[in-house]
Amino acid sequence: MNQLSPTAVAAEPPATNDAFDRLTFLGWRGGLIAIVAALAASFFLYGYALIYWRNADMDFMVIYNALVMNDGKSQSFFDHTAYLTILSVKAWFTLLHRFGLLEAWSLSSLPPASDAGAFDAAMTSAVRAGRILVWLIATGCVLAFAALVRRIVRDWRVALIATLAFAFSGAIAVHLRILRSELVAACPVIFALMILIAYGRRASIARPLAMAGAAALCVLGLENKVQAILLVGALPLLVLPFGDARSASVPFWREARSSWPAVVLAALVALATAWAAWPLIATGFDRSLLDAALFHPLLLGRFGLYQLALLGLIGGCVIAYAVIWRVSAAETLASIAALAAGASLALLALDIEYNASNVIAVFNPLEKMLTFADASTANAANGASPSGILWLLLDGLASVFARYTFVLHSSPRPTVFLTWLIAPGIVYAWSRGEKQAAIQALMLLLAAIGIDTLGVRRGLKSEYFIFTDPLIILAGAILLDALPDLRFYKWAYPVAMVLFVLHIAIGQAEPIKYAFMRRGPEPICEWRPHYMPLLALPWCPPARS
């Protein structure tokens, strides 16, 4: 009988050398359960019980609008536009009220501000109900990210590590406990990107349907916050390097008898949905409404130019992807029709609680963003000299690099430490012959840097990390998946543990800071008359008649 010699046995690396195994010892399901439980613990320790006016910047604005709309009135907050967030809170409050779990579900059900004790109790219940909803949404986003990243990478352990990084990123740490518009805007677009990556790599008959779903998600994200246009604009280019031998069209899309009837059907559906959405499109570019909203054309004194350029970019990238990865002409045409149909269907969501202010913001997102820009940004955007725009971009880029160093500009963003490994990891992957993975990671990292550069004009607050943190995490996951031998390196596990500790500590710093903050609610009085005119507050002087 053959027996292994002691020398041969000793030469085999022990299982404990695999850093991935040591980091994911709970398994896929156990790891996800632990992540969800940790998120719940973080939420209830440093979020749920905070005094109701602590995160009033948008908690109040969103909840106020939900309360007002439950009284049958129209939405009055359109800054982001926060449309889907407000609708979800409105529906959540109605549901809780029907089950007898929430008395303060509408503005008329709130006690008067003169009865400070009763008002505080009612608003506390309403705000906590809203925070429960956002915790559920954030947890759902983490689980959706986990399901999609597992379809993108080959090793489930890499998928679990990426999910952990996303769940405890600075982005989720903020949005886990605050009612803001960014989470419901960014996550649909990120999920659209992940869907396109996953289905682009695996051809199937239903791939155009996946593209329709991705287009719908992008429009839904844009309907909740116009800043999502930056991520939507980057998405067509980001998808281009994500393909392989399995991306070529399946026989269904290569045979004329089956493919062309499907193309005709897709075109008819696209035309029907576009016809249904046409009134919204016409409203979105109604010049009288745009002038009344103080929107100024971004290019050549005309509205709609960059929107057409974006549509051209999307179409061009679909065709380029088809050429690079051998997608048939029939499937390409069906996919373009599916994109149009998905986007048009998502636009119809604006009719749920129709308001023209939401419509014109969604169709003119950059003009809407400029209404909140600082003076230097607005002047550069509206000026004739490109040097002003270039200077602002270079200044923003320098600020982003300073933040990514963490030393020159600290921030509650643990993903900056991932960039320290991703940048050299791209070079290493290229040198090892993993050129496609290097290009994919580089594209994702450059997109994150570009979007953050533009976000600097609004201070690049921690609430905006949700637009780019997932891109950085995806870049890291792709590199890890392409370089599996890294997990056997001597320092792999210690480095991973240091990153894990830094990620948790820095990601939770902001929530803990808010929990122990001692600032009073008086600053709310400054913006209450504009954003919450019908809601009197106990600590604010009554409005002058």
Coordinates of C-alpha atoms in Angstrom, one line a residue:
M1 CA 0.0 0.0 0.0
N2 CA 1.3 3.5 -0.9
Q3 CA 1.9 5.8 2.0
L4 CA 2.9 9.4 2.0
S5 CA 6.3 10.1 3.4
P6 CA 6.7 12.4 6.3
T7 CA 8.4 14.9 4.0
A8 CA 5.5 14.9 1.6
V9 CA 3.0 15.4 4.4
A10 CA 5.0 18.2 5.8
A11 CA 5.2 19.9 2.4
E12 CA 1.4 20.3 2.1
P13 CA 0.2 23.7 3.4
P14 CA -2.2 23.3 6.3
A15 CA -5.7 24.6 5.9
T16 CA -5.1 27.3 8.5
N17 CA -2.9 29.0 5.9
D18 CA -6.0 29.9 3.9
A19 CA -6.9 33.4 5.1
F20 CA -10.3 33.2 3.4
D21 CA -11.3 30.1 5.4
R22 CA -10.2 31.8 8.7
L23 CA -12.2 35.0 7.8
T24 CA -15.4 33.2 6.8
F25 CA -15.4 30.4 9.3
L26 CA -19.2 30.8 9.8
G27 CA -20.0 29.9 6.2
W28 CA -22.2 31.8 3.8
R29 CA -25.5 31.6 5.6
G30 CA -23.9 31.9 9.1
G31 CA -21.9 34.9 7.9
L32 CA -24.9 36.7 6.5
I33 CA -26.9 36.0 9.7
A34 CA -24.0 37.5 11.8
I35 CA -23.8 40.6 9.6
V36 CA -27.6 41.2 9.8
A37 CA -27.4 40.7 13.6
A38 CA -24.5 43.1 13.9
L39 CA -26.3 45.7 11.9
A40 CA -29.4 45.4 14.1
A41 CA -27.2 45.7 17.2
S42 CA -25.6 48.9 15.8
F43 CA -28.9 50.3 14.9
F44 CA -30.6 49.8 18.3
L45 CA -27.5 50.8 20.2
Y46 CA -26.7 54.0 18.3
G47 CA -29.7 55.0 16.3
Y48 CA -33.2 53.9 17.2
A49 CA -33.3 55.5 20.7
L50 CA -31.7 58.8 19.8
I51 CA -33.8 61.8 20.7
Y52 CA -36.2 62.4 17.8
W53 CA -34.7 65.7 16.7
R54 CA -31.1 64.6 16.7
N55 CA -30.9 63.8 12.9
A56 CA -33.4 66.5 12.0
D57 CA -31.6 67.6 8.8
M58 CA -33.7 65.2 6.8
D59 CA -35.5 63.0 9.3
F60 CA -37.9 65.9 10.0
M61 CA -38.2 66.9 6.3
V62 CA -39.1 63.4 5.1
I63 CA -41.4 62.6 8.0
Y64 CA -43.1 66.0 7.8
N65 CA -43.9 65.4 4.1
A66 CA -45.2 61.9 4.9
L67 CA -47.4 63.3 7.6
V68 CA -48.7 66.1 5.3
M69 CA -49.4 63.7 2.5
N70 CA -51.3 61.4 4.8
D71 CA -53.6 64.4 5.4
G72 CA -54.3 64.4 1.6
K73 CA -52.0 67.3 0.8
S74 CA -49.2 67.4 -1.8
Q75 CA -45.5 66.8 -1.3
S76 CA -43.8 70.0 -0.4
F77 CA -40.1 68.9 -0.3
F78 CA -38.5 68.5 -3.7
D79 CA -34.8 69.3 -3.1
H80 CA -33.4 65.8 -3.9
T81 CA -36.3 64.9 -4.7
A82 CA -36.6 62.2 -2.0
Y83 CA -39.8 61.1 -3.9
L84 CA -39.6 57.4 -3.2
T85 CA -38.3 57.8 0.3
I86 CA -41.3 60.1 1.2
L87 CA -43.7 57.7 -0.5
S88 CA -42.3 54.7 1.4
V89 CA -42.6 56.5 4.8
K90 CA -46.1 57.7 4.0
A91 CA -47.2 54.1 3.2
W92 CA -45.3 52.7 6.2
F93 CA -47.0 55.2 8.6
T94 CA -50.4 54.3 7.1
L95 CA -49.7 50.6 7.5
L96 CA -48.6 51.0 11.1
H97 CA -51.7 53.1 11.9
R98 CA -54.0 50.5 10.4
F99 CA -52.5 47.9 12.8
G100 CA -52.8 50.3 15.7
L101 CA -49.1 50.6 16.1
L102 CA -48.8 54.4 15.3
E103 CA -51.1 57.1 16.4
A104 CA -49.1 60.0 14.9
W105 CA -49.4 59.0 11.3
S106 CA -50.6 62.3 9.8
L107 CA -50.1 66.0 10.5
S108 CA -53.6 66.4 11.9
S109 CA -53.0 63.5 14.4
L110 CA -50.0 65.3 16.1
P111 CA -50.7 67.1 19.3
P112 CA -50.2 70.9 19.3
A113 CA -46.7 72.2 20.0
S114 CA -48.1 74.0 23.0
D115 CA -48.5 70.6 24.7
A116 CA -44.7 69.9 24.6
G117 CA -44.9 66.6 26.4
A118 CA -47.6 65.1 24.2
F119 CA -45.9 66.5 21.1
D120 CA -42.5 65.1 22.0
A121 CA -44.1 61.6 22.6
A122 CA -45.9 61.7 19.3
M123 CA -42.9 62.8 17.3
T124 CA -40.7 60.3 19.0
S125 CA -43.0 57.5 17.9
A126 CA -43.2 58.8 14.4
V127 CA -39.4 59.3 14.0
R128 CA -38.6 55.9 15.5
A129 CA -41.1 54.3 13.2
G130 CA -39.3 56.0 10.3
R131 CA -36.0 54.8 11.6
I132 CA -37.2 51.2 11.8
L133 CA -38.2 51.5 8.1
V134 CA -34.8 52.8 7.0
W135 CA -33.1 50.0 9.0
L136 CA -35.2 47.5 7.2
I137 CA -34.4 49.1 3.8
A138 CA -30.6 49.3 4.6
T139 CA -30.6 45.6 5.7
G140 CA -32.4 44.6 2.5
C141 CA -29.8 46.5 0.5
V142 CA -27.0 44.6 2.2
L143 CA -28.7 41.3 1.4
A144 CA -29.3 42.3 -2.2
F145 CA -25.7 43.3 -2.5
A146 CA -24.7 39.9 -1.1
A147 CA -26.9 38.0 -3.6
L148 CA -25.6 40.0 -6.6
V149 CA -21.9 40.0 -5.7
R150 CA -22.0 36.2 -5.3
R151 CA -23.1 36.1 -8.9
I152 CA -20.2 38.2 -10.0
V153 CA -17.2 36.6 -8.2
R154 CA -16.4 32.9 -8.3
D155 CA -15.5 32.4 -4.6
W156 CA -18.4 32.7 -2.1
R157 CA -15.8 33.7 0.5
V158 CA -14.8 36.7 -1.5
A159 CA -18.5 37.6 -1.8
L160 CA -19.0 37.3 1.9
I161 CA -15.9 39.5 2.6
A162 CA -17.2 42.1 0.1
T163 CA -20.7 42.0 1.8
L164 CA -19.1 42.6 5.2
A165 CA -17.2 45.6 3.8
F166 CA -20.4 47.0 2.4
A167 CA -22.4 46.4 5.5
F168 CA -19.9 48.2 7.7
S169 CA -18.9 50.9 5.3
G170 CA -19.3 54.5 6.3
A171 CA -22.1 54.7 3.8
I172 CA -24.3 52.1 5.4
A173 CA -23.3 53.2 8.9
V174 CA -24.9 56.6 8.2
H175 CA -28.0 55.4 6.2
L176 CA -28.8 52.6 8.6
R177 CA -30.4 55.1 11.0
I178 CA -31.2 58.3 9.2
L179 CA -34.1 59.0 6.8
R180 CA -32.2 60.4 3.8
S181 CA -32.7 60.2 0.0
E182 CA -29.2 58.9 -1.0
L183 CA -29.7 55.2 0.0
V184 CA -32.8 54.7 -2.1
A185 CA -31.1 56.6 -4.9
A186 CA -27.7 55.0 -5.0
C187 CA -28.5 51.3 -4.3
P188 CA -30.8 50.8 -7.2
V189 CA -28.2 52.1 -9.6
I190 CA -25.4 50.0 -8.0
F191 CA -27.7 46.9 -8.2
A192 CA -28.3 47.8 -11.9
L193 CA -24.6 47.8 -12.5
M194 CA -24.2 44.4 -10.7
I195 CA -27.1 42.9 -12.7
L196 CA -25.5 44.0 -16.0
I197 CA -22.1 42.6 -14.9
A198 CA -23.6 39.3 -13.9
Y199 CA -25.9 38.8 -16.9
G200 CA -23.3 40.2 -19.3
R201 CA -21.0 37.4 -18.4
R202 CA -23.6 34.7 -18.7
A203 CA -25.6 34.9 -21.9
S204 CA -29.2 33.7 -21.8
I205 CA -32.5 34.2 -23.6
A206 CA -33.7 36.5 -20.9
R207 CA -30.7 38.8 -20.9
P208 CA -32.7 41.7 -22.5
L209 CA -35.2 41.4 -19.6
A210 CA -32.3 41.9 -17.1
M211 CA -31.3 45.0 -19.0
A212 CA -34.9 46.3 -18.8
G213 CA -34.7 45.7 -15.0
A214 CA -31.4 47.5 -14.8
A215 CA -32.8 50.5 -16.7
A216 CA -35.8 50.7 -14.4
L217 CA -33.6 50.6 -11.4
C218 CA -31.5 53.5 -12.7
V219 CA -34.6 55.7 -13.3
L220 CA -36.0 54.8 -9.9
G221 CA -32.7 55.8 -8.3
L222 CA -32.8 59.1 -10.2
E223 CA -36.4 59.7 -9.1
N224 CA -35.2 59.7 -5.5
K225 CA -32.1 61.9 -5.8
V226 CA -30.9 63.7 -8.8
Q227 CA -27.3 63.2 -7.9
A228 CA -27.7 59.6 -9.1
I229 CA -27.3 60.9 -12.6
L230 CA -23.5 60.9 -12.0
L231 CA -23.5 57.2 -11.3
V232 CA -26.0 56.5 -14.1
G233 CA -23.7 58.4 -16.6
A234 CA -20.7 56.2 -15.5
L235 CA -22.6 52.9 -15.7
P236 CA -22.5 52.3 -19.5
L237 CA -18.7 52.7 -19.6
L238 CA -18.2 50.6 -16.5
V239 CA -20.0 47.6 -18.0
L240 CA -17.8 47.4 -21.1
P241 CA -14.9 45.4 -19.7
F242 CA -17.1 42.9 -18.0
G243 CA -17.5 40.1 -20.5
D244 CA -15.9 36.8 -21.4
A245 CA -16.3 33.8 -23.7
R246 CA -19.7 33.1 -22.1
S247 CA -21.0 36.5 -23.1
A248 CA -21.7 35.5 -26.7
S249 CA -25.4 35.3 -27.6
V250 CA -27.1 32.0 -27.1
P251 CA -28.6 30.2 -30.2
F252 CA -32.0 31.7 -29.6
W253 CA -30.7 35.1 -30.4
R254 CA -28.6 33.9 -33.4
E255 CA -31.4 32.1 -35.3
A256 CA -33.6 34.4 -37.4
R257 CA -36.8 32.4 -36.8
S258 CA -36.7 32.9 -33.1
S259 CA -34.8 36.2 -32.6
W260 CA -36.4 38.6 -35.0
P261 CA -40.0 38.1 -33.7
A262 CA -38.7 38.7 -30.2
V263 CA -37.0 41.9 -31.5
V264 CA -40.4 43.1 -33.0
L265 CA -42.2 42.3 -29.7
A266 CA -39.6 44.2 -27.7
A267 CA -39.9 47.2 -30.0
L268 CA -43.7 47.2 -29.7
V269 CA -43.4 47.1 -25.9
A270 CA -40.9 49.9 -26.0
L271 CA -43.2 52.1 -28.1
A272 CA -46.2 51.4 -25.9
T273 CA -44.4 52.2 -22.7
A274 CA -42.8 55.3 -24.2
W275 CA -46.3 56.5 -25.4
A276 CA -47.6 56.0 -21.8
A277 CA -44.7 58.0 -20.4
W278 CA -44.8 60.7 -23.0
P279 CA -46.9 63.2 -20.9
L280 CA -44.3 63.0 -18.2
I281 CA -41.5 63.6 -20.8
A282 CA -43.4 66.6 -22.2
T283 CA -43.8 68.0 -18.6
G284 CA -40.2 67.4 -17.9
F285 CA -39.1 69.8 -20.7
D286 CA -41.9 72.3 -20.4
R287 CA -40.1 75.6 -20.6
S288 CA -42.7 77.5 -18.6
L289 CA -42.3 75.1 -15.7
L290 CA -38.5 75.2 -15.9
D291 CA -38.4 79.0 -15.9
A292 CA -40.8 79.1 -12.9
A293 CA -38.5 76.7 -11.0
L294 CA -35.5 79.0 -11.8
F295 CA -33.8 76.3 -13.8
H296 CA -31.1 77.5 -16.2
P297 CA -30.0 75.5 -19.3
L298 CA -26.6 73.9 -18.8
L299 CA -25.5 73.9 -22.5
L300 CA -26.0 76.4 -25.3
G301 CA -29.1 77.9 -23.7
R302 CA -31.2 74.9 -24.4
F303 CA -32.6 72.1 -22.2
G304 CA -32.3 68.5 -23.1
L305 CA -28.9 68.5 -24.8
Y306 CA -26.9 66.5 -22.3
Q307 CA -29.8 64.1 -21.8
L308 CA -29.6 63.3 -25.5
A309 CA -25.8 62.9 -25.2
L310 CA -26.4 60.4 -22.4
L311 CA -28.9 58.4 -24.5
G312 CA -26.3 58.3 -27.3
L313 CA -23.6 57.2 -24.8
I314 CA -25.9 54.3 -23.6
G315 CA -26.7 53.2 -27.1
G316 CA -23.1 53.4 -28.2
C317 CA -21.9 51.4 -25.3
V318 CA -24.5 48.7 -25.9
I319 CA -23.3 48.4 -29.5
A320 CA -19.6 48.5 -28.4
Y321 CA -20.3 45.7 -25.9
A322 CA -22.0 43.7 -28.6
V323 CA -19.0 44.0 -30.9
I324 CA -16.4 43.2 -28.2
W325 CA -18.2 40.2 -26.7
R326 CA -20.0 38.8 -29.8
V327 CA -23.6 39.6 -29.0
S328 CA -25.8 39.2 -32.0
A329 CA -27.5 42.1 -33.8
A330 CA -30.9 40.8 -32.9
E331 CA -30.1 40.6 -29.2
T332 CA -28.5 44.0 -29.3
L333 CA -31.6 45.6 -30.8
A334 CA -33.9 43.7 -28.4
S335 CA -31.7 45.0 -25.5
I336 CA -31.9 48.6 -26.6
A337 CA -35.7 48.3 -26.8
A338 CA -35.7 46.6 -23.4
L339 CA -33.7 49.5 -21.9
A340 CA -36.2 52.0 -23.3
A341 CA -39.2 50.0 -22.0
G342 CA -37.7 49.5 -18.5
A343 CA -36.9 53.2 -18.2
S344 CA -40.3 54.3 -19.4
L345 CA -42.1 51.9 -17.0
A346 CA -40.1 53.3 -14.1
L347 CA -41.0 56.9 -15.1
L348 CA -44.6 56.0 -14.5
A349 CA -43.9 55.7 -10.8
L350 CA -44.0 59.6 -10.9
D351 CA -47.7 59.3 -11.4
I352 CA -48.3 57.6 -8.0
E353 CA -48.3 61.0 -6.3
Y354 CA -47.9 63.3 -9.3
N355 CA -46.3 66.7 -8.9
A356 CA -44.6 68.6 -11.7
S357 CA -41.8 69.7 -9.5
N358 CA -40.6 66.1 -9.2
V359 CA -41.0 65.5 -12.9
I360 CA -38.9 68.5 -14.1
A361 CA -36.2 67.6 -11.5
V362 CA -35.9 64.0 -12.7
F363 CA -35.6 65.1 -16.4
N364 CA -33.2 67.9 -15.7
P365 CA -31.0 66.6 -12.9
L366 CA -27.9 68.7 -13.5
E367 CA -29.9 71.9 -13.6
K368 CA -31.6 70.9 -10.3
M369 CA -28.2 70.2 -8.7
L370 CA -27.0 73.7 -9.8
T371 CA -29.8 75.3 -7.8
F372 CA -28.0 74.1 -4.7
A373 CA -24.4 74.6 -5.8
D374 CA -22.1 77.2 -4.2
A375 CA -21.5 80.5 -6.0
S376 CA -18.2 79.4 -7.5
T377 CA -19.6 76.2 -9.0
A378 CA -22.7 77.9 -10.4
N379 CA -20.6 80.7 -11.9
A380 CA -18.3 78.2 -13.5
A381 CA -21.1 76.1 -14.9
N382 CA -23.0 79.1 -16.3
G383 CA -19.8 80.8 -17.6
A384 CA -18.3 80.7 -21.0
S385 CA -14.7 80.0 -19.9
P386 CA -13.8 76.3 -19.6
S387 CA -10.8 77.2 -17.4
G388 CA -13.1 77.9 -14.4
I389 CA -14.7 74.4 -14.7
L390 CA -11.2 72.9 -15.1
W391 CA -9.9 74.6 -12.0
L392 CA -12.9 73.4 -9.9
L393 CA -12.4 69.9 -11.2
L394 CA -8.7 69.9 -10.3
D395 CA -9.4 71.4 -6.9
G396 CA -12.0 68.7 -6.3
L397 CA -9.6 66.0 -7.5
A398 CA -6.9 67.2 -5.1
S399 CA -9.4 67.2 -2.3
V400 CA -10.4 63.6 -3.1
F401 CA -6.9 62.4 -3.1
A402 CA -6.3 64.1 0.2
R403 CA -9.3 62.3 1.7
Y404 CA -8.2 59.0 0.2
T405 CA -4.8 59.3 2.1
F406 CA -6.8 59.7 5.3
V407 CA -3.7 61.4 6.7
L408 CA -4.1 64.7 4.9
H409 CA -7.8 64.8 5.4
S410 CA -9.4 62.3 7.8
S411 CA -13.0 61.1 7.3
P412 CA -15.4 58.5 8.7
R413 CA -14.9 56.4 5.6
P414 CA -13.1 53.1 6.1
T415 CA -13.1 52.2 2.4
V416 CA -10.2 54.7 1.9
F417 CA -8.0 52.0 3.4
L418 CA -9.2 49.6 0.7
T419 CA -7.9 52.0 -2.0
W420 CA -4.5 51.7 -0.5
L421 CA -4.5 48.0 -1.5
I422 CA -6.6 48.3 -4.6
A423 CA -4.2 50.7 -6.4
P424 CA -1.1 48.5 -6.0
G425 CA -3.4 45.4 -6.5
I426 CA -4.3 46.7 -10.0
V427 CA -0.6 46.9 -10.9
Y428 CA 0.1 43.5 -9.4
A429 CA -2.8 41.9 -11.2
W430 CA -1.6 43.4 -14.5
S431 CA 1.9 42.0 -14.0
R432 CA 0.5 38.6 -13.2
G433 CA -1.4 38.5 -16.5
E434 CA -4.8 39.2 -15.0
K435 CA -5.2 42.2 -17.3
Q436 CA -9.0 42.1 -17.6
A437 CA -9.5 42.1 -13.9
A438 CA -7.0 44.9 -13.6
I439 CA -8.9 47.0 -16.1
Q440 CA -12.3 46.2 -14.4
A441 CA -11.0 47.3 -11.0
L442 CA -9.3 50.4 -12.5
M443 CA -12.6 51.5 -14.2
L444 CA -14.5 51.1 -11.0
L445 CA -11.9 53.0 -9.0
L446 CA -11.7 55.8 -11.5
A447 CA -15.5 56.1 -11.5
A448 CA -15.5 56.4 -7.7
I449 CA -12.8 59.1 -7.9
G450 CA -14.6 61.0 -10.6
I451 CA -18.0 61.0 -8.8
D452 CA -16.3 61.9 -5.5
T453 CA -14.5 64.8 -7.3
L454 CA -17.9 66.2 -8.3
G455 CA -19.3 65.5 -4.8
V456 CA -16.6 67.7 -3.2
R457 CA -18.6 70.7 -4.4
R458 CA -21.2 69.7 -1.8
G459 CA -18.6 68.9 0.8
L460 CA -18.5 65.2 0.1
K461 CA -20.4 64.5 3.3
S462 CA -20.6 61.0 4.7
E463 CA -24.1 60.7 3.3
Y464 CA -22.7 60.7 -0.2
F465 CA -20.3 57.8 0.3
I466 CA -23.1 55.4 -0.7
F467 CA -22.7 56.4 -4.3
T468 CA -19.0 55.3 -4.5
D469 CA -18.2 53.0 -1.6
P470 CA -19.8 50.0 -3.4
L471 CA -17.7 50.7 -6.5
I472 CA -14.5 50.6 -4.4
I473 CA -15.6 47.4 -2.6
L474 CA -16.5 45.8 -6.0
A475 CA -13.0 46.7 -7.3
G476 CA -11.4 45.0 -4.3
A477 CA -13.6 41.9 -4.6
I478 CA -12.8 41.5 -8.3
L479 CA -9.0 41.7 -7.6
L480 CA -9.3 39.2 -4.7
D481 CA -11.3 36.8 -6.9
A482 CA -8.7 37.1 -9.7
L483 CA -5.7 36.5 -7.4
P484 CA -6.8 33.6 -5.2
D485 CA -3.2 32.7 -4.2
L486 CA -3.0 35.9 -2.2
R487 CA -4.9 34.2 0.6
F488 CA -1.9 31.9 1.3
Y489 CA 0.6 34.7 1.8
K490 CA 2.1 34.9 5.3
W491 CA 0.7 38.4 6.0
A492 CA -2.7 37.9 4.4
Y493 CA -4.6 37.1 7.5
P494 CA -3.0 39.8 9.8
V495 CA -3.5 42.5 7.2
A496 CA -7.1 41.4 6.7
M497 CA -7.7 41.5 10.5
V498 CA -6.2 45.0 10.8
L499 CA -8.4 46.2 7.9
F500 CA -11.4 44.5 9.5
V501 CA -10.8 46.3 12.8
L502 CA -10.2 49.7 11.1
H503 CA -13.3 49.2 9.0
I504 CA -15.6 48.5 12.0
A505 CA -14.1 51.2 14.2
I506 CA -14.0 54.0 11.7
G507 CA -17.3 53.1 10.1
Q508 CA -19.1 53.2 13.5
A509 CA -17.4 56.4 14.6
E510 CA -20.0 58.7 13.1
P511 CA -23.1 56.9 14.6
I512 CA -21.4 56.8 18.0
K513 CA -20.5 60.5 17.7
Y514 CA -24.2 61.3 17.1
A515 CA -25.3 59.2 20.0
F516 CA -23.2 61.2 22.4
M517 CA -23.7 64.6 20.9
R518 CA -25.1 67.3 23.2
R519 CA -26.2 69.9 20.6
G520 CA -29.7 71.3 21.1
P521 CA -32.5 71.5 18.5
E522 CA -32.6 75.3 18.2
P523 CA -30.9 75.4 14.7
I524 CA -34.0 73.6 13.3
C525 CA -35.9 76.9 13.8
E526 CA -33.8 78.5 11.1
W527 CA -35.1 76.3 8.3
R528 CA -38.4 75.2 9.7
P529 CA -40.5 78.0 8.1
H530 CA -39.2 77.0 4.7
Y531 CA -39.2 73.2 4.9
M532 CA -42.0 72.6 7.4
P533 CA -44.3 75.6 7.3
L534 CA -47.3 73.8 8.8
L535 CA -45.5 72.2 11.7
A536 CA -44.9 74.3 14.8
L537 CA -42.2 73.1 17.2
P538 CA -42.2 73.5 21.0
W539 CA -38.7 75.1 21.2
C540 CA -39.2 77.5 18.2
P541 CA -40.9 80.9 18.6
P542 CA -44.3 81.0 16.9
A543 CA -44.3 82.3 13.3
R544 CA -45.3 85.9 12.8
S545 CA -48.6 86.4 11.1

